[in-house]
Amino acid sequence: MDDALVAEALVRPGCRLGREVIVKRLTGSTNDDARALAESGAAHGTVVIAERQERGRGRLGRSWHSPEGRSLLFSVVLKEDLPREKVGLVTIAAGVAVARSLRDLCGIEAGIKWPNDVRVNGRKLAGILAEAAPGMEYVILGIGVNVNLKKEELAAEIRDTASSILIETEKNWDRARVFHSVMEHLERVFSKLERGEADAVLDAWCGLSEVMGRQVRVETPQGTFTGSVTGIRDDGALLIREPEGAEMAVMAGDVIIIGGREKGGQDASGP
Ligand code: BTN
């Protein structure tokens, strides 16, 4: 591996997130590692990052695969000043941070597909998995970013629906640089939440959202619904107006975009 991750290059002295960084060559899931650390007293902002995961997981029980040394696979222990009862808002805020980082650092027109897919041109570049402790004492924020994967390194089943920063920009990226950019944006967006400015974060999400104002089909554990997306609630739930006019809130599920924006709808690549 030519750019192996080393803690000294990732640590963020004096910052709230990333003051302590643990690097693993191989692990099961960094979310599990971070949870164990949180349970044994790790400080707010501690990061576990791995070159490879054997049991990386995504939302809704799916798995998250990446070949060694090509991605950012990391988890952050969040213990302080966060709306822990609203773990969905942590996911939303992290999506804003990752999309902004891909835009600012890499010049990629990244958008967000609810709740946690950071995408460009309909292809997923990054995913977010926030998991709360049963007693809500902490939240583990797991982030996977496809950085230097070539198309042929993407698993066959996601080759048409996933991408990487390398594929989009046609160049290799220093993963430590991408990590620092994501962490800076995370710190910025979480300090907004801490100051009680959740509305600004939700507005930013709407500006980056691929689904705002779109006709969608939502597949949830409770059934499938269609309607147009009207917004997002402060617990991260997606708000949908059904054809009969009723508004409903969806907490978990998959969104499939089936139609364009209604007149007056917001543009996904907005501010
Ligand atoms: C998703 O899009 O479904 C979420 C994917 C989250 C993947 C990251 S990789 C680092 C962390 N550890 C895990 O096991 N999952 C998250």
Coordinates of C-alpha atoms and ligand atoms in Angstrom, one line a residue:
M1 CA 0.0 0.0 0.0
D2 CA 1.6 3.2 -1.1
D3 CA -0.3 5.6 1.2
A4 CA -0.9 3.6 4.3
L5 CA -2.9 5.5 6.9
V6 CA -0.9 6.6 10.0
A7 CA -2.3 8.1 13.2
E8 CA 0.2 11.0 13.2
A9 CA -1.1 12.2 9.9
L10 CA -4.7 12.0 10.9
V11 CA -4.8 13.3 14.4
R12 CA -6.4 16.7 14.9
P13 CA -4.7 18.3 18.0
G14 CA -6.9 20.8 19.8
C15 CA -10.0 19.9 17.9
R16 CA -13.1 18.4 19.4
L17 CA -13.3 15.5 16.9
G18 CA -10.2 13.5 16.0
R19 CA -8.0 14.4 18.9
E20 CA -7.4 10.7 19.3
V21 CA -7.2 8.5 16.2
I22 CA -6.7 4.7 16.3
V23 CA -5.6 3.1 13.0
K24 CA -6.2 -0.5 12.3
R25 CA -5.0 -2.5 9.3
L26 CA -7.8 -5.0 9.5
T27 CA -10.9 -5.1 11.6
G28 CA -14.4 -6.4 11.7
S29 CA -16.3 -3.1 11.7
T30 CA -15.0 0.2 12.9
N31 CA -18.5 0.9 14.3
D32 CA -18.0 -2.1 16.6
D33 CA -14.5 -1.0 17.6
A34 CA -15.8 2.5 18.4
R35 CA -18.6 1.1 20.4
A36 CA -16.2 -1.0 22.5
L37 CA -14.0 2.1 23.0
A38 CA -17.0 4.2 24.0
E39 CA -18.1 1.6 26.5
S40 CA -14.6 1.6 28.0
G41 CA -14.5 5.3 28.5
A42 CA -13.1 6.7 25.3
A43 CA -13.5 10.5 25.0
H44 CA -15.9 12.4 22.8
G45 CA -14.5 12.6 19.3
T46 CA -12.3 9.5 19.4
V47 CA -11.9 8.0 15.9
V48 CA -11.2 4.4 14.8
I49 CA -10.2 4.1 11.1
A50 CA -9.3 0.9 9.2
E51 CA -7.6 0.0 6.0
R52 CA -10.0 -2.9 5.6
Q53 CA -13.1 -4.3 7.3
E54 CA -14.2 -7.9 7.3
R55 CA -17.8 -7.2 8.5
G56 CA -18.3 -3.6 7.4
R57 CA -22.0 -2.9 7.6
G58 CA -24.4 -0.4 6.1
R59 CA -28.0 0.6 6.7
L60 CA -30.9 -1.9 6.9
G61 CA -28.5 -4.8 7.6
R62 CA -26.6 -4.5 4.4
S63 CA -22.8 -5.0 4.1
W64 CA -20.2 -2.4 3.1
H65 CA -17.3 -3.8 1.2
S66 CA -14.1 -2.0 0.2
P67 CA -10.7 -3.4 -0.9
E68 CA -7.8 -2.7 1.4
G69 CA -6.2 0.8 1.4
R70 CA -8.6 2.5 -1.1
S71 CA -11.2 4.1 1.1
L72 CA -11.9 5.9 4.2
L73 CA -13.6 3.6 6.7
F74 CA -14.0 5.2 10.0
S75 CA -16.2 5.7 13.1
V76 CA -16.4 8.6 15.5
V77 CA -17.5 8.3 19.2
L78 CA -20.0 11.1 19.9
K79 CA -20.7 11.6 23.6
E80 CA -21.3 15.3 24.2
D81 CA -23.8 18.0 23.3
L82 CA -25.5 16.2 20.5
P83 CA -29.2 15.5 20.1
R84 CA -28.6 11.8 21.0
E85 CA -32.4 11.3 21.1
K86 CA -32.4 12.3 17.5
V87 CA -29.8 10.0 15.9
G88 CA -31.4 10.6 12.6
L89 CA -30.3 14.2 12.8
V90 CA -26.7 13.1 13.3
T91 CA -27.0 11.1 10.0
I92 CA -28.4 14.2 8.3
A93 CA -25.7 16.5 9.6
A94 CA -23.0 14.0 8.6
G95 CA -24.4 13.8 5.1
V96 CA -24.1 17.5 4.8
A97 CA -20.5 17.5 6.0
V98 CA -19.4 14.7 3.6
A99 CA -21.2 16.2 0.6
R100 CA -19.7 19.7 1.3
S101 CA -16.3 18.2 1.7
L102 CA -16.5 16.4 -1.7
R103 CA -17.6 19.6 -3.3
D104 CA -15.1 21.9 -1.6
L105 CA -12.0 19.7 -1.7
C106 CA -12.6 17.5 -4.8
G107 CA -14.9 19.7 -6.9
I108 CA -17.5 16.9 -7.1
E109 CA -21.1 18.0 -7.5
A110 CA -22.2 15.8 -4.6
G111 CA -25.8 15.5 -3.5
I112 CA -27.6 13.5 -0.8
K113 CA -30.2 10.9 -1.3
W114 CA -32.2 10.4 1.9
P115 CA -31.1 9.4 4.4
N116 CA -27.4 8.9 4.0
D117 CA -26.2 8.2 0.4
V118 CA -23.8 10.8 -0.8
R119 CA -24.0 10.6 -4.6
V120 CA -22.9 12.2 -7.9
N121 CA -24.9 11.6 -11.1
G122 CA -26.9 8.9 -9.4
R123 CA -23.9 7.0 -8.2
K124 CA -23.0 6.5 -4.5
L125 CA -19.6 7.7 -3.3
A126 CA -20.1 7.6 0.5
G127 CA -22.4 6.2 3.1
I128 CA -23.2 7.0 6.7
L129 CA -24.3 4.7 9.5
A130 CA -25.1 6.3 12.9
E131 CA -25.8 3.9 15.7
A132 CA -27.0 4.9 19.2
A133 CA -26.2 3.1 22.4
P134 CA -29.2 1.4 23.9
G135 CA -29.3 3.9 26.7
M136 CA -28.4 6.8 24.3
E137 CA -25.2 7.5 26.3
Y138 CA -23.3 7.9 23.0
V139 CA -23.7 7.7 19.2
I140 CA -21.3 5.9 16.9
L141 CA -21.0 7.7 13.6
G142 CA -19.6 5.4 10.9
I143 CA -18.6 6.9 7.5
G144 CA -17.4 5.1 4.4
V145 CA -16.0 7.1 1.5
N146 CA -14.9 5.5 -1.7
V147 CA -11.7 7.4 -2.4
N148 CA -9.2 5.7 -4.7
L149 CA -11.2 2.7 -6.0
K150 CA -11.0 2.0 -9.7
K151 CA -14.2 0.9 -11.5
E152 CA -13.0 -2.7 -11.7
E153 CA -12.4 -2.7 -7.9
L154 CA -16.1 -2.0 -7.2
A155 CA -18.0 -5.1 -6.4
A156 CA -19.8 -6.4 -9.5
E157 CA -23.3 -5.9 -8.0
I158 CA -22.7 -2.2 -7.3
R159 CA -20.5 -1.3 -10.3
D160 CA -23.4 0.5 -12.0
T161 CA -24.6 2.3 -8.9
A162 CA -21.5 3.3 -7.1
S163 CA -18.5 5.5 -7.8
S164 CA -15.3 6.9 -6.1
I165 CA -13.5 10.2 -5.9
L166 CA -10.9 8.7 -8.2
I167 CA -13.5 7.7 -10.8
E168 CA -15.1 11.1 -10.7
T169 CA -12.0 13.3 -10.8
E170 CA -9.6 10.9 -12.7
K171 CA -6.9 11.3 -10.1
N172 CA -5.7 9.6 -6.9
W173 CA -6.3 11.4 -3.7
D174 CA -4.3 11.6 -0.5
R175 CA -6.7 9.9 1.9
A176 CA -5.4 11.8 4.9
R177 CA -6.3 15.0 3.1
V178 CA -9.8 13.8 2.4
F179 CA -10.2 12.7 6.0
H180 CA -9.2 16.1 7.4
S181 CA -11.6 17.8 5.1
V182 CA -14.5 15.6 6.2
M183 CA -13.6 16.0 9.8
E184 CA -13.4 19.8 9.5
H185 CA -16.9 19.9 7.9
L186 CA -18.2 17.5 10.5
E187 CA -16.9 19.7 13.3
R188 CA -18.5 22.7 11.7
V189 CA -21.9 21.1 11.2
F190 CA -22.0 19.5 14.7
S191 CA -21.1 22.8 16.3
K192 CA -24.2 24.3 14.6
L193 CA -26.3 21.5 16.2
E194 CA -24.7 22.2 19.6
R195 CA -25.6 25.9 19.3
G196 CA -29.2 24.9 18.6
E197 CA -29.1 25.8 14.9
A198 CA -30.6 22.5 13.7
D199 CA -32.7 24.5 11.2
A200 CA -29.6 25.8 9.4
V201 CA -28.4 22.2 9.1
L202 CA -31.8 21.0 7.8
D203 CA -31.8 23.9 5.3
A204 CA -28.3 22.9 4.1
W205 CA -29.5 19.3 3.7
C206 CA -32.5 20.4 1.6
G207 CA -30.1 22.4 -0.6
L208 CA -28.0 19.4 -1.2
S209 CA -30.9 16.9 -1.4
E210 CA -31.6 14.9 -4.6
V211 CA -35.1 14.1 -3.4
M212 CA -36.5 17.5 -2.3
G213 CA -39.7 18.2 -4.3
R214 CA -39.3 15.0 -6.3
Q215 CA -41.9 12.3 -6.9
V216 CA -40.7 9.2 -5.0
R217 CA -41.6 5.7 -4.1
V218 CA -40.5 4.8 -0.5
E219 CA -40.1 1.2 0.5
T220 CA -40.3 0.9 4.3
P221 CA -40.7 -2.0 6.7
Q222 CA -44.3 -0.9 7.0
G223 CA -45.1 -0.9 3.3
T224 CA -44.5 1.1 0.1
F225 CA -45.7 4.7 -0.4
T226 CA -45.6 7.2 -3.2
G227 CA -45.7 10.9 -3.1
S228 CA -43.7 14.1 -3.4
V229 CA -41.0 15.0 -0.9
T230 CA -41.8 18.2 1.0
G231 CA -39.0 18.3 3.5
I232 CA -37.2 16.8 6.4
R233 CA -38.1 16.8 10.1
D234 CA -35.7 17.6 12.9
D235 CA -35.3 14.0 13.8
G236 CA -34.2 13.1 10.3
A237 CA -37.6 11.7 9.1
L238 CA -38.4 12.4 5.4
L239 CA -41.7 14.2 4.9
I240 CA -43.8 13.0 1.9
R241 CA -47.1 14.3 0.6
E242 CA -49.2 11.5 -0.7
P243 CA -51.4 12.0 -3.8
E244 CA -54.5 12.3 -1.6
G245 CA -52.8 15.2 0.1
A246 CA -51.9 13.6 3.5
E247 CA -48.4 14.2 4.7
M248 CA -46.4 11.3 6.2
A249 CA -43.1 11.0 7.9
V250 CA -40.8 8.1 7.1
M251 CA -38.0 7.2 9.5
A252 CA -36.4 4.2 7.7
G253 CA -36.6 2.9 4.2
D254 CA -35.3 3.2 0.6
V255 CA -36.3 6.1 -1.6
I256 CA -36.6 5.5 -5.4
I257 CA -36.9 8.7 -7.4
I258 CA -39.8 8.2 -9.9
G259 CA -40.5 11.7 -11.2
G260 CA -39.3 15.2 -11.6
R261 CA -39.9 18.2 -9.4
E262 CA -43.2 19.9 -9.0
K263 CA -43.3 23.5 -10.0
G264 CA -41.5 25.6 -7.4
G265 CA -39.5 22.6 -6.2
Q266 CA -35.9 23.0 -5.1
D267 CA -33.0 22.2 -7.3
A268 CA -30.7 19.4 -6.0
S269 CA -27.6 21.4 -6.8
G270 CA -28.9 24.5 -5.0
P271 CA -27.0 26.5 -2.5
Ligands
BTN1 C1 -24.8 2.8 4.2 O1 -24.7 3.6 3.2 O2 -25.6 1.9 4.2 C2 -23.9 3.1 5.3 C3 -22.5 2.6 5.1 C4 -21.6 2.9 6.3 C5 -20.2 2.2 6.1 C6 -19.2 2.7 7.2 S1 -17.6 2.1 6.8 C7 -17.1 2.6 8.4 C8 -18.2 2.2 9.4 N1 -18.1 0.8 9.8 C9 -19.1 0.1 9.4 O3 -19.2 -1.2 9.6 N2 -19.9 0.8 8.7 C10 -19.5 2.2 8.6

